[in-house]
Each structure stands twice: as structure tokens, then as C-alpha cells.
Coordinates of C-alpha atoms in Angstrom, one line a residue:
X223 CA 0.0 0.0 0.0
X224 CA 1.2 3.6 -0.7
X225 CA -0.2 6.7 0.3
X226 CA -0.2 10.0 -1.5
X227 CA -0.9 13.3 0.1
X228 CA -2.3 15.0 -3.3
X229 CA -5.1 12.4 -3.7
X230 CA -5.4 12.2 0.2
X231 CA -6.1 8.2 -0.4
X232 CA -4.6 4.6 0.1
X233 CA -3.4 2.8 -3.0
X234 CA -2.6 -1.0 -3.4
X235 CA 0.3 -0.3 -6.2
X236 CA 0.0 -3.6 -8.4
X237 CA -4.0 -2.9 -8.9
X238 CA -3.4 0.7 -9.5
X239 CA -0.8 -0.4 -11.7
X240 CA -2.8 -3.2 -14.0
X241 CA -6.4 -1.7 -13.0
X242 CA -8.4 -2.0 -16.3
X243 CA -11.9 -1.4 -17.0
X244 CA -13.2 -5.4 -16.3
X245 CA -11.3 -5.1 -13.4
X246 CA -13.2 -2.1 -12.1
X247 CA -16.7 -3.4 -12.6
X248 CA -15.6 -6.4 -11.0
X249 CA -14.4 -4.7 -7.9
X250 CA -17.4 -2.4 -7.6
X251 CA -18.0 -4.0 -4.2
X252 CA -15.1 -3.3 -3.1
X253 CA -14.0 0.0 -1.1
X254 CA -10.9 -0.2 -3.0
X255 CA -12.1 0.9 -6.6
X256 CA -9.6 1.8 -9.0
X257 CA -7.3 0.4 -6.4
X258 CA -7.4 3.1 -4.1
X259 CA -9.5 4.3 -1.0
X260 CA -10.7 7.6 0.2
X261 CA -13.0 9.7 2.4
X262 CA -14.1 6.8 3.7
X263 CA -12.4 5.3 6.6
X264 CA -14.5 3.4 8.4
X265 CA -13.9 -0.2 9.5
X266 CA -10.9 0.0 7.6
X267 CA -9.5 -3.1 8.5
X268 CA -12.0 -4.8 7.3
X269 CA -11.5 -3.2 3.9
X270 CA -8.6 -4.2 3.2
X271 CA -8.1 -7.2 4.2
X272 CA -11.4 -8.2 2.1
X273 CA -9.2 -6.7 -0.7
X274 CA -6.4 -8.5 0.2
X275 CA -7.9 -11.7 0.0
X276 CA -10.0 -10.9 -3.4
X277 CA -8.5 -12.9 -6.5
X278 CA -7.6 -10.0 -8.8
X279 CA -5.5 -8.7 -6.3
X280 CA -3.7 -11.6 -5.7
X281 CA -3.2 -11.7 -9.8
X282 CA -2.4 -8.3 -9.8
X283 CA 0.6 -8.6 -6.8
X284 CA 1.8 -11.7 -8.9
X285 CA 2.0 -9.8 -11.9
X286 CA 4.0 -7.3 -10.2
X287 CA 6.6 -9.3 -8.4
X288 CA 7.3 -11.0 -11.9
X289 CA 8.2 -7.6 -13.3
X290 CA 10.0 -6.4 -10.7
X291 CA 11.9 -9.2 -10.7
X292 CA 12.3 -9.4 -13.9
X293 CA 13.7 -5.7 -13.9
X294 CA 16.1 -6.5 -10.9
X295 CA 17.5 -9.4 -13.1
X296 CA 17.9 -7.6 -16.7
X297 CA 15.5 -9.7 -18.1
X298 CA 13.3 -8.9 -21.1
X299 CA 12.1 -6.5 -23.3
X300 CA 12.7 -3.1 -21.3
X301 CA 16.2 -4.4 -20.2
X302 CA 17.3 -5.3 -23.8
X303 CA 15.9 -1.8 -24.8
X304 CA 17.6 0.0 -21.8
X305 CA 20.7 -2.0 -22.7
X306 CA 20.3 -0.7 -26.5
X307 CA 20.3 2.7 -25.2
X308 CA 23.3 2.5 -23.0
X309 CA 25.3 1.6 -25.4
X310 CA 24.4 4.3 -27.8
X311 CA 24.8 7.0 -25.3
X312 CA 28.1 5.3 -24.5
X313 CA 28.7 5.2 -28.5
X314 CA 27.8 9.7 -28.8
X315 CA 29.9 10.2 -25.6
X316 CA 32.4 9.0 -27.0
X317 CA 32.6 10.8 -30.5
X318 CA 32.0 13.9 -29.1
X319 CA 34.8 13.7 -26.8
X320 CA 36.9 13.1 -29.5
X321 CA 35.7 15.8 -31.5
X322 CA 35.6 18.5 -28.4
X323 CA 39.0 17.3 -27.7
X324 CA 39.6 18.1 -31.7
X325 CA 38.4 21.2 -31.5
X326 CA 40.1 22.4 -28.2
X327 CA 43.5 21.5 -29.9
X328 CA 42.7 23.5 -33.2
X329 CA 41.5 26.7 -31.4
X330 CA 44.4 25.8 -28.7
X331 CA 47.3 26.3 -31.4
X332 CA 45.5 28.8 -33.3
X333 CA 45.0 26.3 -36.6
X334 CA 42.4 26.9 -38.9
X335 CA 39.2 24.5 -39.1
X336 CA 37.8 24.6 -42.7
X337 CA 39.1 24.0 -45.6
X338 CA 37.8 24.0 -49.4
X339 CA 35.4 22.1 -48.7
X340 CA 32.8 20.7 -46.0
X341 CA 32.3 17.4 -46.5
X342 CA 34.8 14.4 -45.2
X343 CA 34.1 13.3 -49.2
X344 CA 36.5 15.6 -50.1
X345 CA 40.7 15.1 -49.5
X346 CA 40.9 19.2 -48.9
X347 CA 38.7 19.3 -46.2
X348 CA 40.4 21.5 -43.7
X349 CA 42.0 20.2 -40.9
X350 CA 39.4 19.3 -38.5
X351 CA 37.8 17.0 -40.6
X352 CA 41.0 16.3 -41.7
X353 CA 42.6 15.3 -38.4
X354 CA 39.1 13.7 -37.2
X355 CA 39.7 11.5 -40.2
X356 CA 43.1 10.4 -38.5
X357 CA 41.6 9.6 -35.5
X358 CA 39.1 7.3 -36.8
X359 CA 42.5 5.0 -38.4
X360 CA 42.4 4.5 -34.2
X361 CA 39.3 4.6 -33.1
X362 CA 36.4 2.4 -34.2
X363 CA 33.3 4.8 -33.1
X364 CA 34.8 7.8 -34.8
X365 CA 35.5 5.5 -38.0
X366 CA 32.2 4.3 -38.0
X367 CA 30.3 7.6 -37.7
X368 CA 32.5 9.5 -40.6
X369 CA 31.6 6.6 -43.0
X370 CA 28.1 6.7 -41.5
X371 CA 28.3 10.7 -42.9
X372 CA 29.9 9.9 -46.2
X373 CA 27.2 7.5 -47.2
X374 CA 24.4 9.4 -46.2
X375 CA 25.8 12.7 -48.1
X376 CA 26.9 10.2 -51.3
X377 CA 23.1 9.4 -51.3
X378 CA 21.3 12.6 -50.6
X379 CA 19.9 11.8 -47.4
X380 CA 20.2 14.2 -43.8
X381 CA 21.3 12.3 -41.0
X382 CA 19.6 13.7 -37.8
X383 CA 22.8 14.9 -36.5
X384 CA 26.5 14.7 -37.3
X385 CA 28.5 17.3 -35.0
X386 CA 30.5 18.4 -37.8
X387 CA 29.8 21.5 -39.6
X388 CA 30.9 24.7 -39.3
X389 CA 28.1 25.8 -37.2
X390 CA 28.6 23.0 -34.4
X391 CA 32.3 23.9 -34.2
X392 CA 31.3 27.5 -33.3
X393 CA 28.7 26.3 -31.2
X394 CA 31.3 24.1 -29.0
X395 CA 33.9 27.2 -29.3
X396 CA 31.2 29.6 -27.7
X397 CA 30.2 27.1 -25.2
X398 CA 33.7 26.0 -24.3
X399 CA 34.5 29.6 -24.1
X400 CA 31.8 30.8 -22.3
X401 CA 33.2 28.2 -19.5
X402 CA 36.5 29.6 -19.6
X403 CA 35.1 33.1 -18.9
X404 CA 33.1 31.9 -16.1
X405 CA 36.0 30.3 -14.7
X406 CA 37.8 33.9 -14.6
X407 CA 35.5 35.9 -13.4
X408 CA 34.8 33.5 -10.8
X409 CA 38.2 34.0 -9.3
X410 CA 38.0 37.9 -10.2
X411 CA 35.3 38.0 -7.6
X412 CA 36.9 35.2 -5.4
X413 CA 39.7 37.5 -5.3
X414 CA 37.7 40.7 -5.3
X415 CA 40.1 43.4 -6.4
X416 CA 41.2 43.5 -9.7
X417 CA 43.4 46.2 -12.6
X418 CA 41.7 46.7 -16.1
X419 CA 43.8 46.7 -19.0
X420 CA 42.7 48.2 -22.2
X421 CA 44.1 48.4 -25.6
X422 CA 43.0 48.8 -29.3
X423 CA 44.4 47.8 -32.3
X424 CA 43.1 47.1 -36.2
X425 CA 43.0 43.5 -37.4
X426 CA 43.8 42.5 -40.6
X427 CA 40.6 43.5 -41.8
X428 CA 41.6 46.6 -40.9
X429 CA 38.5 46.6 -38.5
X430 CA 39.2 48.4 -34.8
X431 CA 38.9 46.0 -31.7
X432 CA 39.4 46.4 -28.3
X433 CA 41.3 44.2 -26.0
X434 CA 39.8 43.7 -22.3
X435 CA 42.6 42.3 -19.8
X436 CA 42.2 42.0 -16.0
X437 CA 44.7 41.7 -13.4
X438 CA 44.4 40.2 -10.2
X439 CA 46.1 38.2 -7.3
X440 CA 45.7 34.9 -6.1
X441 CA 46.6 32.9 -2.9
X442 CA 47.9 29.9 -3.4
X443 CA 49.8 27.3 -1.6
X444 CA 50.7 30.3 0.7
X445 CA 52.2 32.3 -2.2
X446 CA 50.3 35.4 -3.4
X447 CA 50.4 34.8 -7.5
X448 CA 49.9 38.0 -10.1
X449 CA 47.1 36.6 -12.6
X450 CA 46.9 38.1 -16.0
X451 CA 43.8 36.5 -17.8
X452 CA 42.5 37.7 -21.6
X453 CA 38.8 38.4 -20.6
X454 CA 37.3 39.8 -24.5
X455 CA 37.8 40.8 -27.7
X456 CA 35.1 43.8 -29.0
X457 CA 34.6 45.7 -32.5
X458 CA 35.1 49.3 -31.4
X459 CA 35.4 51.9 -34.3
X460 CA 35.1 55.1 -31.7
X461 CA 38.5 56.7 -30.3
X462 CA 36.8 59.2 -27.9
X463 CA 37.6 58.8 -24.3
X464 CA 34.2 59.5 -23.2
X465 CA 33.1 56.1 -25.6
X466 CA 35.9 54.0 -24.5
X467 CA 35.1 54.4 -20.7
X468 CA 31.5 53.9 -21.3
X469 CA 32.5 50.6 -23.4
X470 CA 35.3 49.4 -20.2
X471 CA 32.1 50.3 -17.6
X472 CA 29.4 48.2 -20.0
X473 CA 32.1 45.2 -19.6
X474 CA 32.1 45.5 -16.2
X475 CA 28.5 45.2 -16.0
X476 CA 28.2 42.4 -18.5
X477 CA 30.8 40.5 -16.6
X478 CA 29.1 41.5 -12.8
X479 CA 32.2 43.2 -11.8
X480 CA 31.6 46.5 -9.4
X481 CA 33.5 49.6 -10.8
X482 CA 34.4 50.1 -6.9
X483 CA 36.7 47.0 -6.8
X484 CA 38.4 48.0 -9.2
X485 CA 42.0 49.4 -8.0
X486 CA 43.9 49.9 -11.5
X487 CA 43.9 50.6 -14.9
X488 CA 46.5 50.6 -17.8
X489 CA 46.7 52.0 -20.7
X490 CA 48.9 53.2 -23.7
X491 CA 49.8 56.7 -23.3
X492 CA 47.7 57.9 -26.3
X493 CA 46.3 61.2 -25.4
X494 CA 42.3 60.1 -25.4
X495 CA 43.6 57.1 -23.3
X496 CA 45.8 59.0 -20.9
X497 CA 45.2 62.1 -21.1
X498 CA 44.3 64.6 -18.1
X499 CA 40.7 66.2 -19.2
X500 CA 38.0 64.0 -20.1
X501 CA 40.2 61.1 -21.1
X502 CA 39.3 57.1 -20.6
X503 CA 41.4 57.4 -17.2
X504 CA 40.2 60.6 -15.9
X505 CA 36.4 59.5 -16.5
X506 CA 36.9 56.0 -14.7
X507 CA 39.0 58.3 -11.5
X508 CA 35.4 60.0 -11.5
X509 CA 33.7 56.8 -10.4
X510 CA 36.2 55.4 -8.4
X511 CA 39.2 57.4 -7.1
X512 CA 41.2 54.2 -5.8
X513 CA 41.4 53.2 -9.8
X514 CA 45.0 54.3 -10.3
X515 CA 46.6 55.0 -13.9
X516 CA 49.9 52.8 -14.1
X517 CA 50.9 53.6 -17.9
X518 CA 52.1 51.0 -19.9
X519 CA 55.6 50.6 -18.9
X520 CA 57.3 48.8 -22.5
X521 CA 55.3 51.5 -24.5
X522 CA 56.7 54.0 -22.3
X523 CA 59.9 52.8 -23.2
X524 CA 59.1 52.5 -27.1
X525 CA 57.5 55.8 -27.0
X526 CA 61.3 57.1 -25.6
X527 CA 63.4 55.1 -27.9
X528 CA 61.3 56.6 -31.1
X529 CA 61.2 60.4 -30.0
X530 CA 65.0 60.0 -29.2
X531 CA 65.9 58.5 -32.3
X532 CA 63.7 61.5 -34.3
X533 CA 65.6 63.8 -32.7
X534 CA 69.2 62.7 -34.3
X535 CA 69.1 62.5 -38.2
X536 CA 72.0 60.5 -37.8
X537 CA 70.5 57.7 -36.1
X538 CA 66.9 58.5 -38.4
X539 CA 69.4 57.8 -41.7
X540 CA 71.1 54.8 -40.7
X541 CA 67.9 52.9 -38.8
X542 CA 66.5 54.0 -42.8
X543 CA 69.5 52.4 -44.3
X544 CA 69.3 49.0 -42.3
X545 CA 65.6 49.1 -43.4
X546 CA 66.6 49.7 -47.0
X547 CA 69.2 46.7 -46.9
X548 CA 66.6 44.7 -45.7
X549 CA 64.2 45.3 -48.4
X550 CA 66.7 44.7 -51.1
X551 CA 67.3 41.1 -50.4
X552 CA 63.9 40.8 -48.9
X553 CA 61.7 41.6 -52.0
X554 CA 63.2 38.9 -54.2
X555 CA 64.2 35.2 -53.3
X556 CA 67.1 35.4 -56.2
X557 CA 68.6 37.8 -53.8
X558 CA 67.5 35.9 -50.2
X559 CA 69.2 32.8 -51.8
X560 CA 72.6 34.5 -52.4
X561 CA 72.5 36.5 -49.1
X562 CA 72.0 33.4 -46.7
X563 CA 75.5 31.2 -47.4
X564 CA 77.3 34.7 -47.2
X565 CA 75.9 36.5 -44.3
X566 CA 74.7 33.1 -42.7
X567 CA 72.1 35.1 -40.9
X568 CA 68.4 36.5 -42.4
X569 CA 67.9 40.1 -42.2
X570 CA 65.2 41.6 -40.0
X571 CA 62.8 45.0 -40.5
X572 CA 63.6 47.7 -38.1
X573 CA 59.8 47.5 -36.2
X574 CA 57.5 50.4 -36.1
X575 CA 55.9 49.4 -33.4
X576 CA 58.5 47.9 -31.5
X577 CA 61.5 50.2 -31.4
X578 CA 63.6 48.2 -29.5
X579 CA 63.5 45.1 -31.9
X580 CA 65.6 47.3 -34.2
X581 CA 68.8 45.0 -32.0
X582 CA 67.4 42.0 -34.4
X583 CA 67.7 44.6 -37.4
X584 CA 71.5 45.8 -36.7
X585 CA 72.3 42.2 -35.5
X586 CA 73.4 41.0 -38.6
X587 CA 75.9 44.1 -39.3
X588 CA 77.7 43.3 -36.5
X589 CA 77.7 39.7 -36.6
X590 CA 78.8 39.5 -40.5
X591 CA 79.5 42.7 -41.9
X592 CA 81.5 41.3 -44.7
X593 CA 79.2 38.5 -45.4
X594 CA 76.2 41.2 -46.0
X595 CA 78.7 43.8 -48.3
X596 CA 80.0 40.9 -50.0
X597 CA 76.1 39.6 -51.0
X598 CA 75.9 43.1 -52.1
X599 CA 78.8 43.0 -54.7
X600 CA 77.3 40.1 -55.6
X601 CA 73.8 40.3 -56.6
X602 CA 75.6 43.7 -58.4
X603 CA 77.5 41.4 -60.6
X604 CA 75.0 38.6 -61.0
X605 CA 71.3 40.0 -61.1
X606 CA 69.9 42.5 -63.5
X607 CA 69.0 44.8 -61.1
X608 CA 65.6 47.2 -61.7
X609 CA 67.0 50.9 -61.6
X610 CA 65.5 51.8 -58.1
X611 CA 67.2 48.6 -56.8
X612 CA 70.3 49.4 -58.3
X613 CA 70.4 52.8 -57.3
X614 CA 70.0 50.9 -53.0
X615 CA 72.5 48.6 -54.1
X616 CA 75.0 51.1 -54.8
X617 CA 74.2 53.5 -52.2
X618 CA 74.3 51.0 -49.5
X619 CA 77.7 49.6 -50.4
X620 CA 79.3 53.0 -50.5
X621 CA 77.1 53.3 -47.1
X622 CA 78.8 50.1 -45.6
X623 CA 82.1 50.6 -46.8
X624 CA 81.7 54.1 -44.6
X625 CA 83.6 54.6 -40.8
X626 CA 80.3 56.2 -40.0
X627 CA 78.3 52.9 -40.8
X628 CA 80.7 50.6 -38.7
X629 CA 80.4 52.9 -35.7
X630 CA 76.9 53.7 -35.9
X631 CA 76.3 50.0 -35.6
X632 CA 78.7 49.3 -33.1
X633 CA 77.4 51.9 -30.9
X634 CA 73.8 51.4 -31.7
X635 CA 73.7 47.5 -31.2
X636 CA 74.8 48.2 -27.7
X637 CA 72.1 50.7 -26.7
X638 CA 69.4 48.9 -28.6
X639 CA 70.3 45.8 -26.9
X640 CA 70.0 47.2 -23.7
X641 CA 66.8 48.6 -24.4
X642 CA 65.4 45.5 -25.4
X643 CA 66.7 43.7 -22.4
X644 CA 64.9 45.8 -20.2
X645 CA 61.4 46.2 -22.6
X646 CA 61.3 41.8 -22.2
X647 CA 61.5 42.3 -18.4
X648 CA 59.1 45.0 -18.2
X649 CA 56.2 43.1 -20.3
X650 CA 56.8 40.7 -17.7
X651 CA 52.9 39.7 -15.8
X652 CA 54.6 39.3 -12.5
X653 CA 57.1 42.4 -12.1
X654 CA 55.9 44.3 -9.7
X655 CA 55.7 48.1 -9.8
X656 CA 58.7 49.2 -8.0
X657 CA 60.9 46.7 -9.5
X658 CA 60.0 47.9 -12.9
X659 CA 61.1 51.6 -11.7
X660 CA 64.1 50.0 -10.3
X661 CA 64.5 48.6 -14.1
X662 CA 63.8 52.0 -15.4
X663 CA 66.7 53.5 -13.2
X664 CA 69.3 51.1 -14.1
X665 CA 68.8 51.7 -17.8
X666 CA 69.3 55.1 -18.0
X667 CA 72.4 54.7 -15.6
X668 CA 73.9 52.2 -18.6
X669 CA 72.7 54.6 -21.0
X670 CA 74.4 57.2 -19.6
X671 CA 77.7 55.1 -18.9
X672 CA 77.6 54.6 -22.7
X673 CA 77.7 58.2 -23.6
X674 CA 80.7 58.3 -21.4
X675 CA 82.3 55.6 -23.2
X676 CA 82.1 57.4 -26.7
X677 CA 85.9 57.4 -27.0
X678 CA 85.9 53.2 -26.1
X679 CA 83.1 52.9 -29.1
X680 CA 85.2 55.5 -31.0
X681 CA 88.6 53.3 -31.1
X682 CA 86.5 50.1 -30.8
X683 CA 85.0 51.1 -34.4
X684 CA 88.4 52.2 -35.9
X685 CA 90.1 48.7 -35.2
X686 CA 86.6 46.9 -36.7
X687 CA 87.3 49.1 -39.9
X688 CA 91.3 48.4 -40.1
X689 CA 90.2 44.8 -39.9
X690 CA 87.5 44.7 -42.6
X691 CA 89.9 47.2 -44.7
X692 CA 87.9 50.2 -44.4
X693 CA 89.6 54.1 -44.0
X694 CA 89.1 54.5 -40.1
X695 CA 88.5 58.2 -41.0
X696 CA 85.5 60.7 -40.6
X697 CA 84.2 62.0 -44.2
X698 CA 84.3 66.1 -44.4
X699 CA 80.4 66.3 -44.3
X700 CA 80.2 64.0 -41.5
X701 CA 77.5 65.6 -38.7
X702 CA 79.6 63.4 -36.1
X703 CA 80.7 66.5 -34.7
X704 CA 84.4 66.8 -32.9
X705 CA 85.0 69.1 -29.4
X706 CA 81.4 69.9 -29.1
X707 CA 79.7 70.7 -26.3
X708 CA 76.4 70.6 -24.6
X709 CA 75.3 72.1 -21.6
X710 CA 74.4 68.6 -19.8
X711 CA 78.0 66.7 -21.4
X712 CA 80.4 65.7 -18.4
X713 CA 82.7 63.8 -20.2
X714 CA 86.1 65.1 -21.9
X715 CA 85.8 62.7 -24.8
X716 CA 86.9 63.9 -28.4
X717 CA 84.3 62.9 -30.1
X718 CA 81.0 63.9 -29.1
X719 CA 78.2 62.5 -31.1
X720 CA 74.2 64.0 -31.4
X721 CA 72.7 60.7 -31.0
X722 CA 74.0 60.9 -27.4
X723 CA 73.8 64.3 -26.6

């Protein structure tokens, strides 16, 4: 018997269960129509055990204790069925794993999915299917369901679902990144306090995005870690301040993030990012003053290195000759071929963005001069030459047979080393503030030691040009100026040249 509080009655199960019409006439005596009693409780004792000893009952419990016992030992119909069903949820779980795994590793390693075409039919079908392909040489389920897909798109038909077209991909990438996210933000508010970084940049559908970054810190295993986590990528065409910080404080929202735990923000030092009136930083102090603006350290330093470098037309023409140099050999492979068993080395651009990358730029001048003059003479002698090219070819050689050239690069190899040194550290997720100011310091003290050391770079350069056979002399219209003085110069060097000064 079983009772249940919505019907506010007694049930015998088994005649509940197998209660048919010729059951219920035939029990119309009986208190317990429809198997059940209510409302009517007296002599209930009585009741049931009349019920009890009535023969459908008895034919009903029978019935009952066969199928439960015949559930209990996986017998039958419903166990064969259940058994079917097992095995073909065991059979999905297993191909989606392998193709969640799949597509993890693609979007992982930042490898493309499709290819020329959709279909597994098809040799040039991207690398998923491709790689899912590959799989299947080791697994049987995989194998089974691509051929499964081939044969129904051979014939025309639809299967009810395959998991393999574009749109499922994207679906999984969404949901797998929406887990991700989740996962981040749920330690942003574990930890509570957090820095926003923001930065924008064109892709290369030269459309403007904007980069969302948050910084926070972790306790773990009694260490306090620095985490740095990518958070979202938007389209964002405005460059307003007033726009941008009404973009950062809608992603805060969307990601349930107060605006008053916030305790930092970074940014480039772009005037409608940085700037003091009505900028991005001055609008998010307005809503919460403990938000302080740390500028971006390494583009600080970039920013330095470039106004510098504009300032000397020495340094502007020779950073514009290694460019050039690199361009010759670069714009044609006849040329790349002869260069690399002379110089050894490939030539690098001088980076707009990244001043201090220039180091991989000069790098090759200072490790094989020869070698790169020498593929010079040769592609001269060799190649027909288009007139513009000829007219770099020339120039550069007469540039690189040059004093100037050989000191330039000596010297500049040397500071734009350093600088690069210290850019790496300062990009660094873990530096902490004052060590990065402590960074900072040290630079300029080597900076300035090398404008000391102008007469060591001076006689450094002059045995470099003896050795490759080059005049150690300065050319009449050199703007290396000799005995010239600024009012911030210590040093009683000879030679005192601009790009230092």
C-alpha cells in the first residue's frame, strides 16, 4: 500500500498499476475501486483485508513481483531496450569527446578548421575534418560515424545529427568559451580586487577592436600569484575617451564586476587614453578614485626610444639604411638565396611598433658585416638589377664601406640591446611596480655610462674598420661633430656625437 498526500487516499500499487476497465466493474464491491480508498475510513481493517484476499489482487501482486523481478535481473524486453540505449549513449559520448578534444586542440594552437570544402568526401577538407579523419585509423566509433556521414551525403539523405559543420564547431567554441570566462571571473570575484587593462588595435581586416585584460592576485599554496587573464575581444570603431570608458564600464556590467573594486587601470599613453581632461582614465577616477593609472611601462619605453631616435638625423638615416638593406634582399628570393650562405644570418625590418626590436635589425651588421657587403657585390655582378634597386644597391655599399656605418652600428647594437633587455623584463605579468622603476633607473644609468664611453666605441669602431679594410677616418660632411659641447655633457671625450647628446 502507498499513500499519496495530493489524492489524500490509500493505493494497493499492483491494482493501481494493471487496474483495467473489467477489473473495475468487477471490484465495484469493493472500497478499493480503482485500487485506491478515500474519504471513507471506516472499518478499515475490514476493507482491506477483504481486498487483500479478493483474487484479482492476488493476480495483480503476482503480476508485479514477476516484473519487478524481472527488472532486478535484466531480463526482457525493457532491459534489452535499456541495454540498446546504453550503449548508444556510450557510442555519442564517446565521438563527441573526440571531437571536443579536436576542436580544443585547433583553437588551442590557433590552426584553422575549414578548408575547401565541408564534406569528409573531399581530400581538402580542412584540418578538423582532416585530423578527425586520423583519429578514426584509431578509433572504431569515430571510424564508424564519418563513413556513416559519407554514405548518407553520397546518397542525398540528412542524417539527424552529425556534430561536424561549421556551425557545431562555433557552437562548442562559444560554449567552451563561455566556460573559460566563467572560470575567470569566478576568481575575479573570489579575489575581489582586480586592474583593467585596455588596448586597441586594427586586425587585418583593418576593423578596430578592443582588448579587455584583468589583473588580479591569487593565494595559493601560501604564495600570493599575479594573474593576467585575456577576458574579451570587441569591434570598437570610436577613439573618444568618453566612448571607450563607457565601453570598459558596460564590460564590467556584463561581466558583474563593481566599478568600486576595481584598484587599476592601464593603458597606452595615447592622449584620449591617458590624457588629463575627459580622457578614458580621468572619467573611470570619477567613479572610483582608488582606480589608479599605471601607464604602460614597454610602451613608455618604445615611445622614448622613437622620440629619441627623431631627434638625431644620424640615427633617423642609418635605422632608414638598415631598413633599406633589408628590403633589397627581402623583396626577391634570387637575392635571399645569395645572401643566406654569405651572411649566414636572415635580415630583419627595423619594427615600427616595436622600437627596441631594431637590435634584431643591426644584428646582422655586427655579426657578418662582410658577409652582407659581400652579397651586395654580388647580386651587383650577377642579377639584373631594376633601376631603383640598383640605385640601394650602390648606395648601401658605399654606405657600408663608410667609418660612419661601422660605428653607428657598433654603438647602436649596444644601446638597442639594452633597451630590449629591459622592454622583455618590463612586459613581464609578474614584475611588480617598483621593480619595474628600479629597471627603469638602471637603464638610464647604462645609457648614460655609454655616452661616457664614446671614446671606447670610437677606437672600438676604428680597429673593426682596419680589420674589414675600411679608411678609419671621418668624411668632411660627417654631422659626427668633434670638441662639441652641450650644456648637460660631463665627459672630456673627443668625439661627441648627437645621437648621445
Amino acid at each position: 500500500m502507498v499513500w499519496s498526500k495530493d489524492a489524500a487516499a490509500i493505493f494497493f500499487f499492483p491494482c493501481s498499476l494493471y487496474r483495467s476497465e473489467t477489473q473495475t466493474n468487477q471490484l465495484h464491491h469493493s472500497k478499493f475501486v480503482e485500487g485506491r480508498i478515500a474519504n471513507n475510513w471506516k472499518k478499515i481493517y475490514e476493507t482491506i483485508k477483504s481486498h487483500e484476499e479478493n483474487a484479482l489482487h492476488l493476480s495483480n501482486s503476482m503480476k508485479w513481483k514477476e516484473l519487478f523481478q524481472t527488472l532486478s535481473d535484466k531480463r526482457g524486453i525493457d532491459a534489452a531496450l535499456q541495454h540498446s540505449i546504453k550503449q548508444e549513449e556510450e557510442k555519442w559520448r564517446e565521438i563527441l569527446t573526440a571531437i571536443v578534444d579536436l576542436i580544443l586542440f585547433l583553437a588551442k594552437n590557433h590552426l584553422p578548421f575549414c578548408g575547401s570544402h565541408s564534406t569528409v568526401n573531399y581530400d581538402d577538407c580542412g584540418l578538423f575534418l582532416s585530423t578527425l579523419k586520423l583519429v578514426g585509423r584509431y578509433n572504431s566509433e569515430v571510424k564508424q560515424h564519418l563513413e556513416m556521414v559519407a554514405q548518407c551525403r553520397e546518397s542525398g539523405r540528412r542524417m539527424q545529427a552529425d556534430y561536424l559543420s561549421w556551425r557545431s564547431q562555433n557552437e562548442f567554441l562559444k560554449l567552451c568559451g563561455e566556460k573559460v570566462l566563467n572560470s575567470i571571473l569566478e576568481e575575479v570575484r573570489k579575489a575581489r580586487y582586480f586592474s583593467i587593462v585596455v588596448d586597441g588595435t586594427p586586425d587585418v581586416s583593418h576593423t578596430e577592436q578592443l582588448v579587455f585584460i584583468l589583473r588580479y592576485v591569487m593565494q595559493k599554496k601560501g604564495n600570493w600569484d599575479v594573474h593576467e587573464r585575456f577576458v574579451k575581444l570587441v569591434d570598437f570603431d570610436k577613439k573618444t575617451g568618453a566612448a571607450i570608458a563607457e565601453q570598459i564600464k558596460r564590460f564590467l556590467k556584463e561581466c558583474d564586476l563593481d566599478l568600486s573594486w576595481c584598484r587599476g587601470q592601464g593603458y597606452d599613453n595615447a592622449a584620449n587614453m591617458s590624457g588629463k581632461f575627459q580622457r578614458v582614465k580621468t572619467r573611470i577616477l570619477e567613479g572610483n578614485a582608488q582606480a589608479y593609472f599605471s601607464p604602460c611601462s614597454a610602451h613608455t619605453l618604445n615611445l622614448c626610444g622613437t622620440h629619441a631616435m627623431e631627434t638625431s638625423v644620424e640615427v633617423k638615416t642609418y635605422l632608414g639604411n638598415v631598413q633599406k638593406l633589408y628590403k633589397v634582399f627581402a623583396l626577391s628570393p634570387a637575392r635571399w638565396k645569395i645572401l643566406q650562405p654569405n651572411a649566414n644570418r636572415s635580415l630583419h625590418s627595423v619594427s615600427k611598433t616595436r622600437w627596441s626590436a631594431g637590435v634584431d635589425a643591426v644584428r646582422p651588421l655586427i655579426k657578418n658585416h662582410t658577409g652582407v657587403l659581400e652579397s651586395l657585390i654580388q647580386i651587383e655582378e650577377e642579377l639584373q638589377l631594376p633601376p631603383e634597386i640598383q640605385a640601394d644597391v650602390e648606395c648601401l655599399m658605399k654606405w657600408l664601406k663608410s667609418f660612419e656605418s661601422v660605428l653607428l652600428t657598433t654603438l647602436w647594437f649596444k644601446v638597442l640591446h639594452c633597451i630590449e633587455d629591459k622592454n622583455k623584463v618590463l612586459q613581464s605579468a609578474k614584475l611588480p611596480m617598483e621593480e619595474g622603476a628600479k629597471h627603469m633607473s638602471n637603464l638610464v644609468k647604462e645609457i648614460q655610462t655609454m655616452k661616457d664611453s664614446w671614446p671606447i666605441f670610437f677606437e672600438d669602431a676604428k680597429q673593426v674598420t682596419s680589420s674589414l679594410g675600411i679608411d678609419p677616418k671621418m668624411k668632411s660632411d660627417s654631422r659626427i661633430r668633434k670638441n662639441k659641447r652641450f650644456f648637460d655633457d660631463t665627459g672630456d671625450a673627443d668625439y661627441q656625437y648627437v645621437g648621445l647628446s
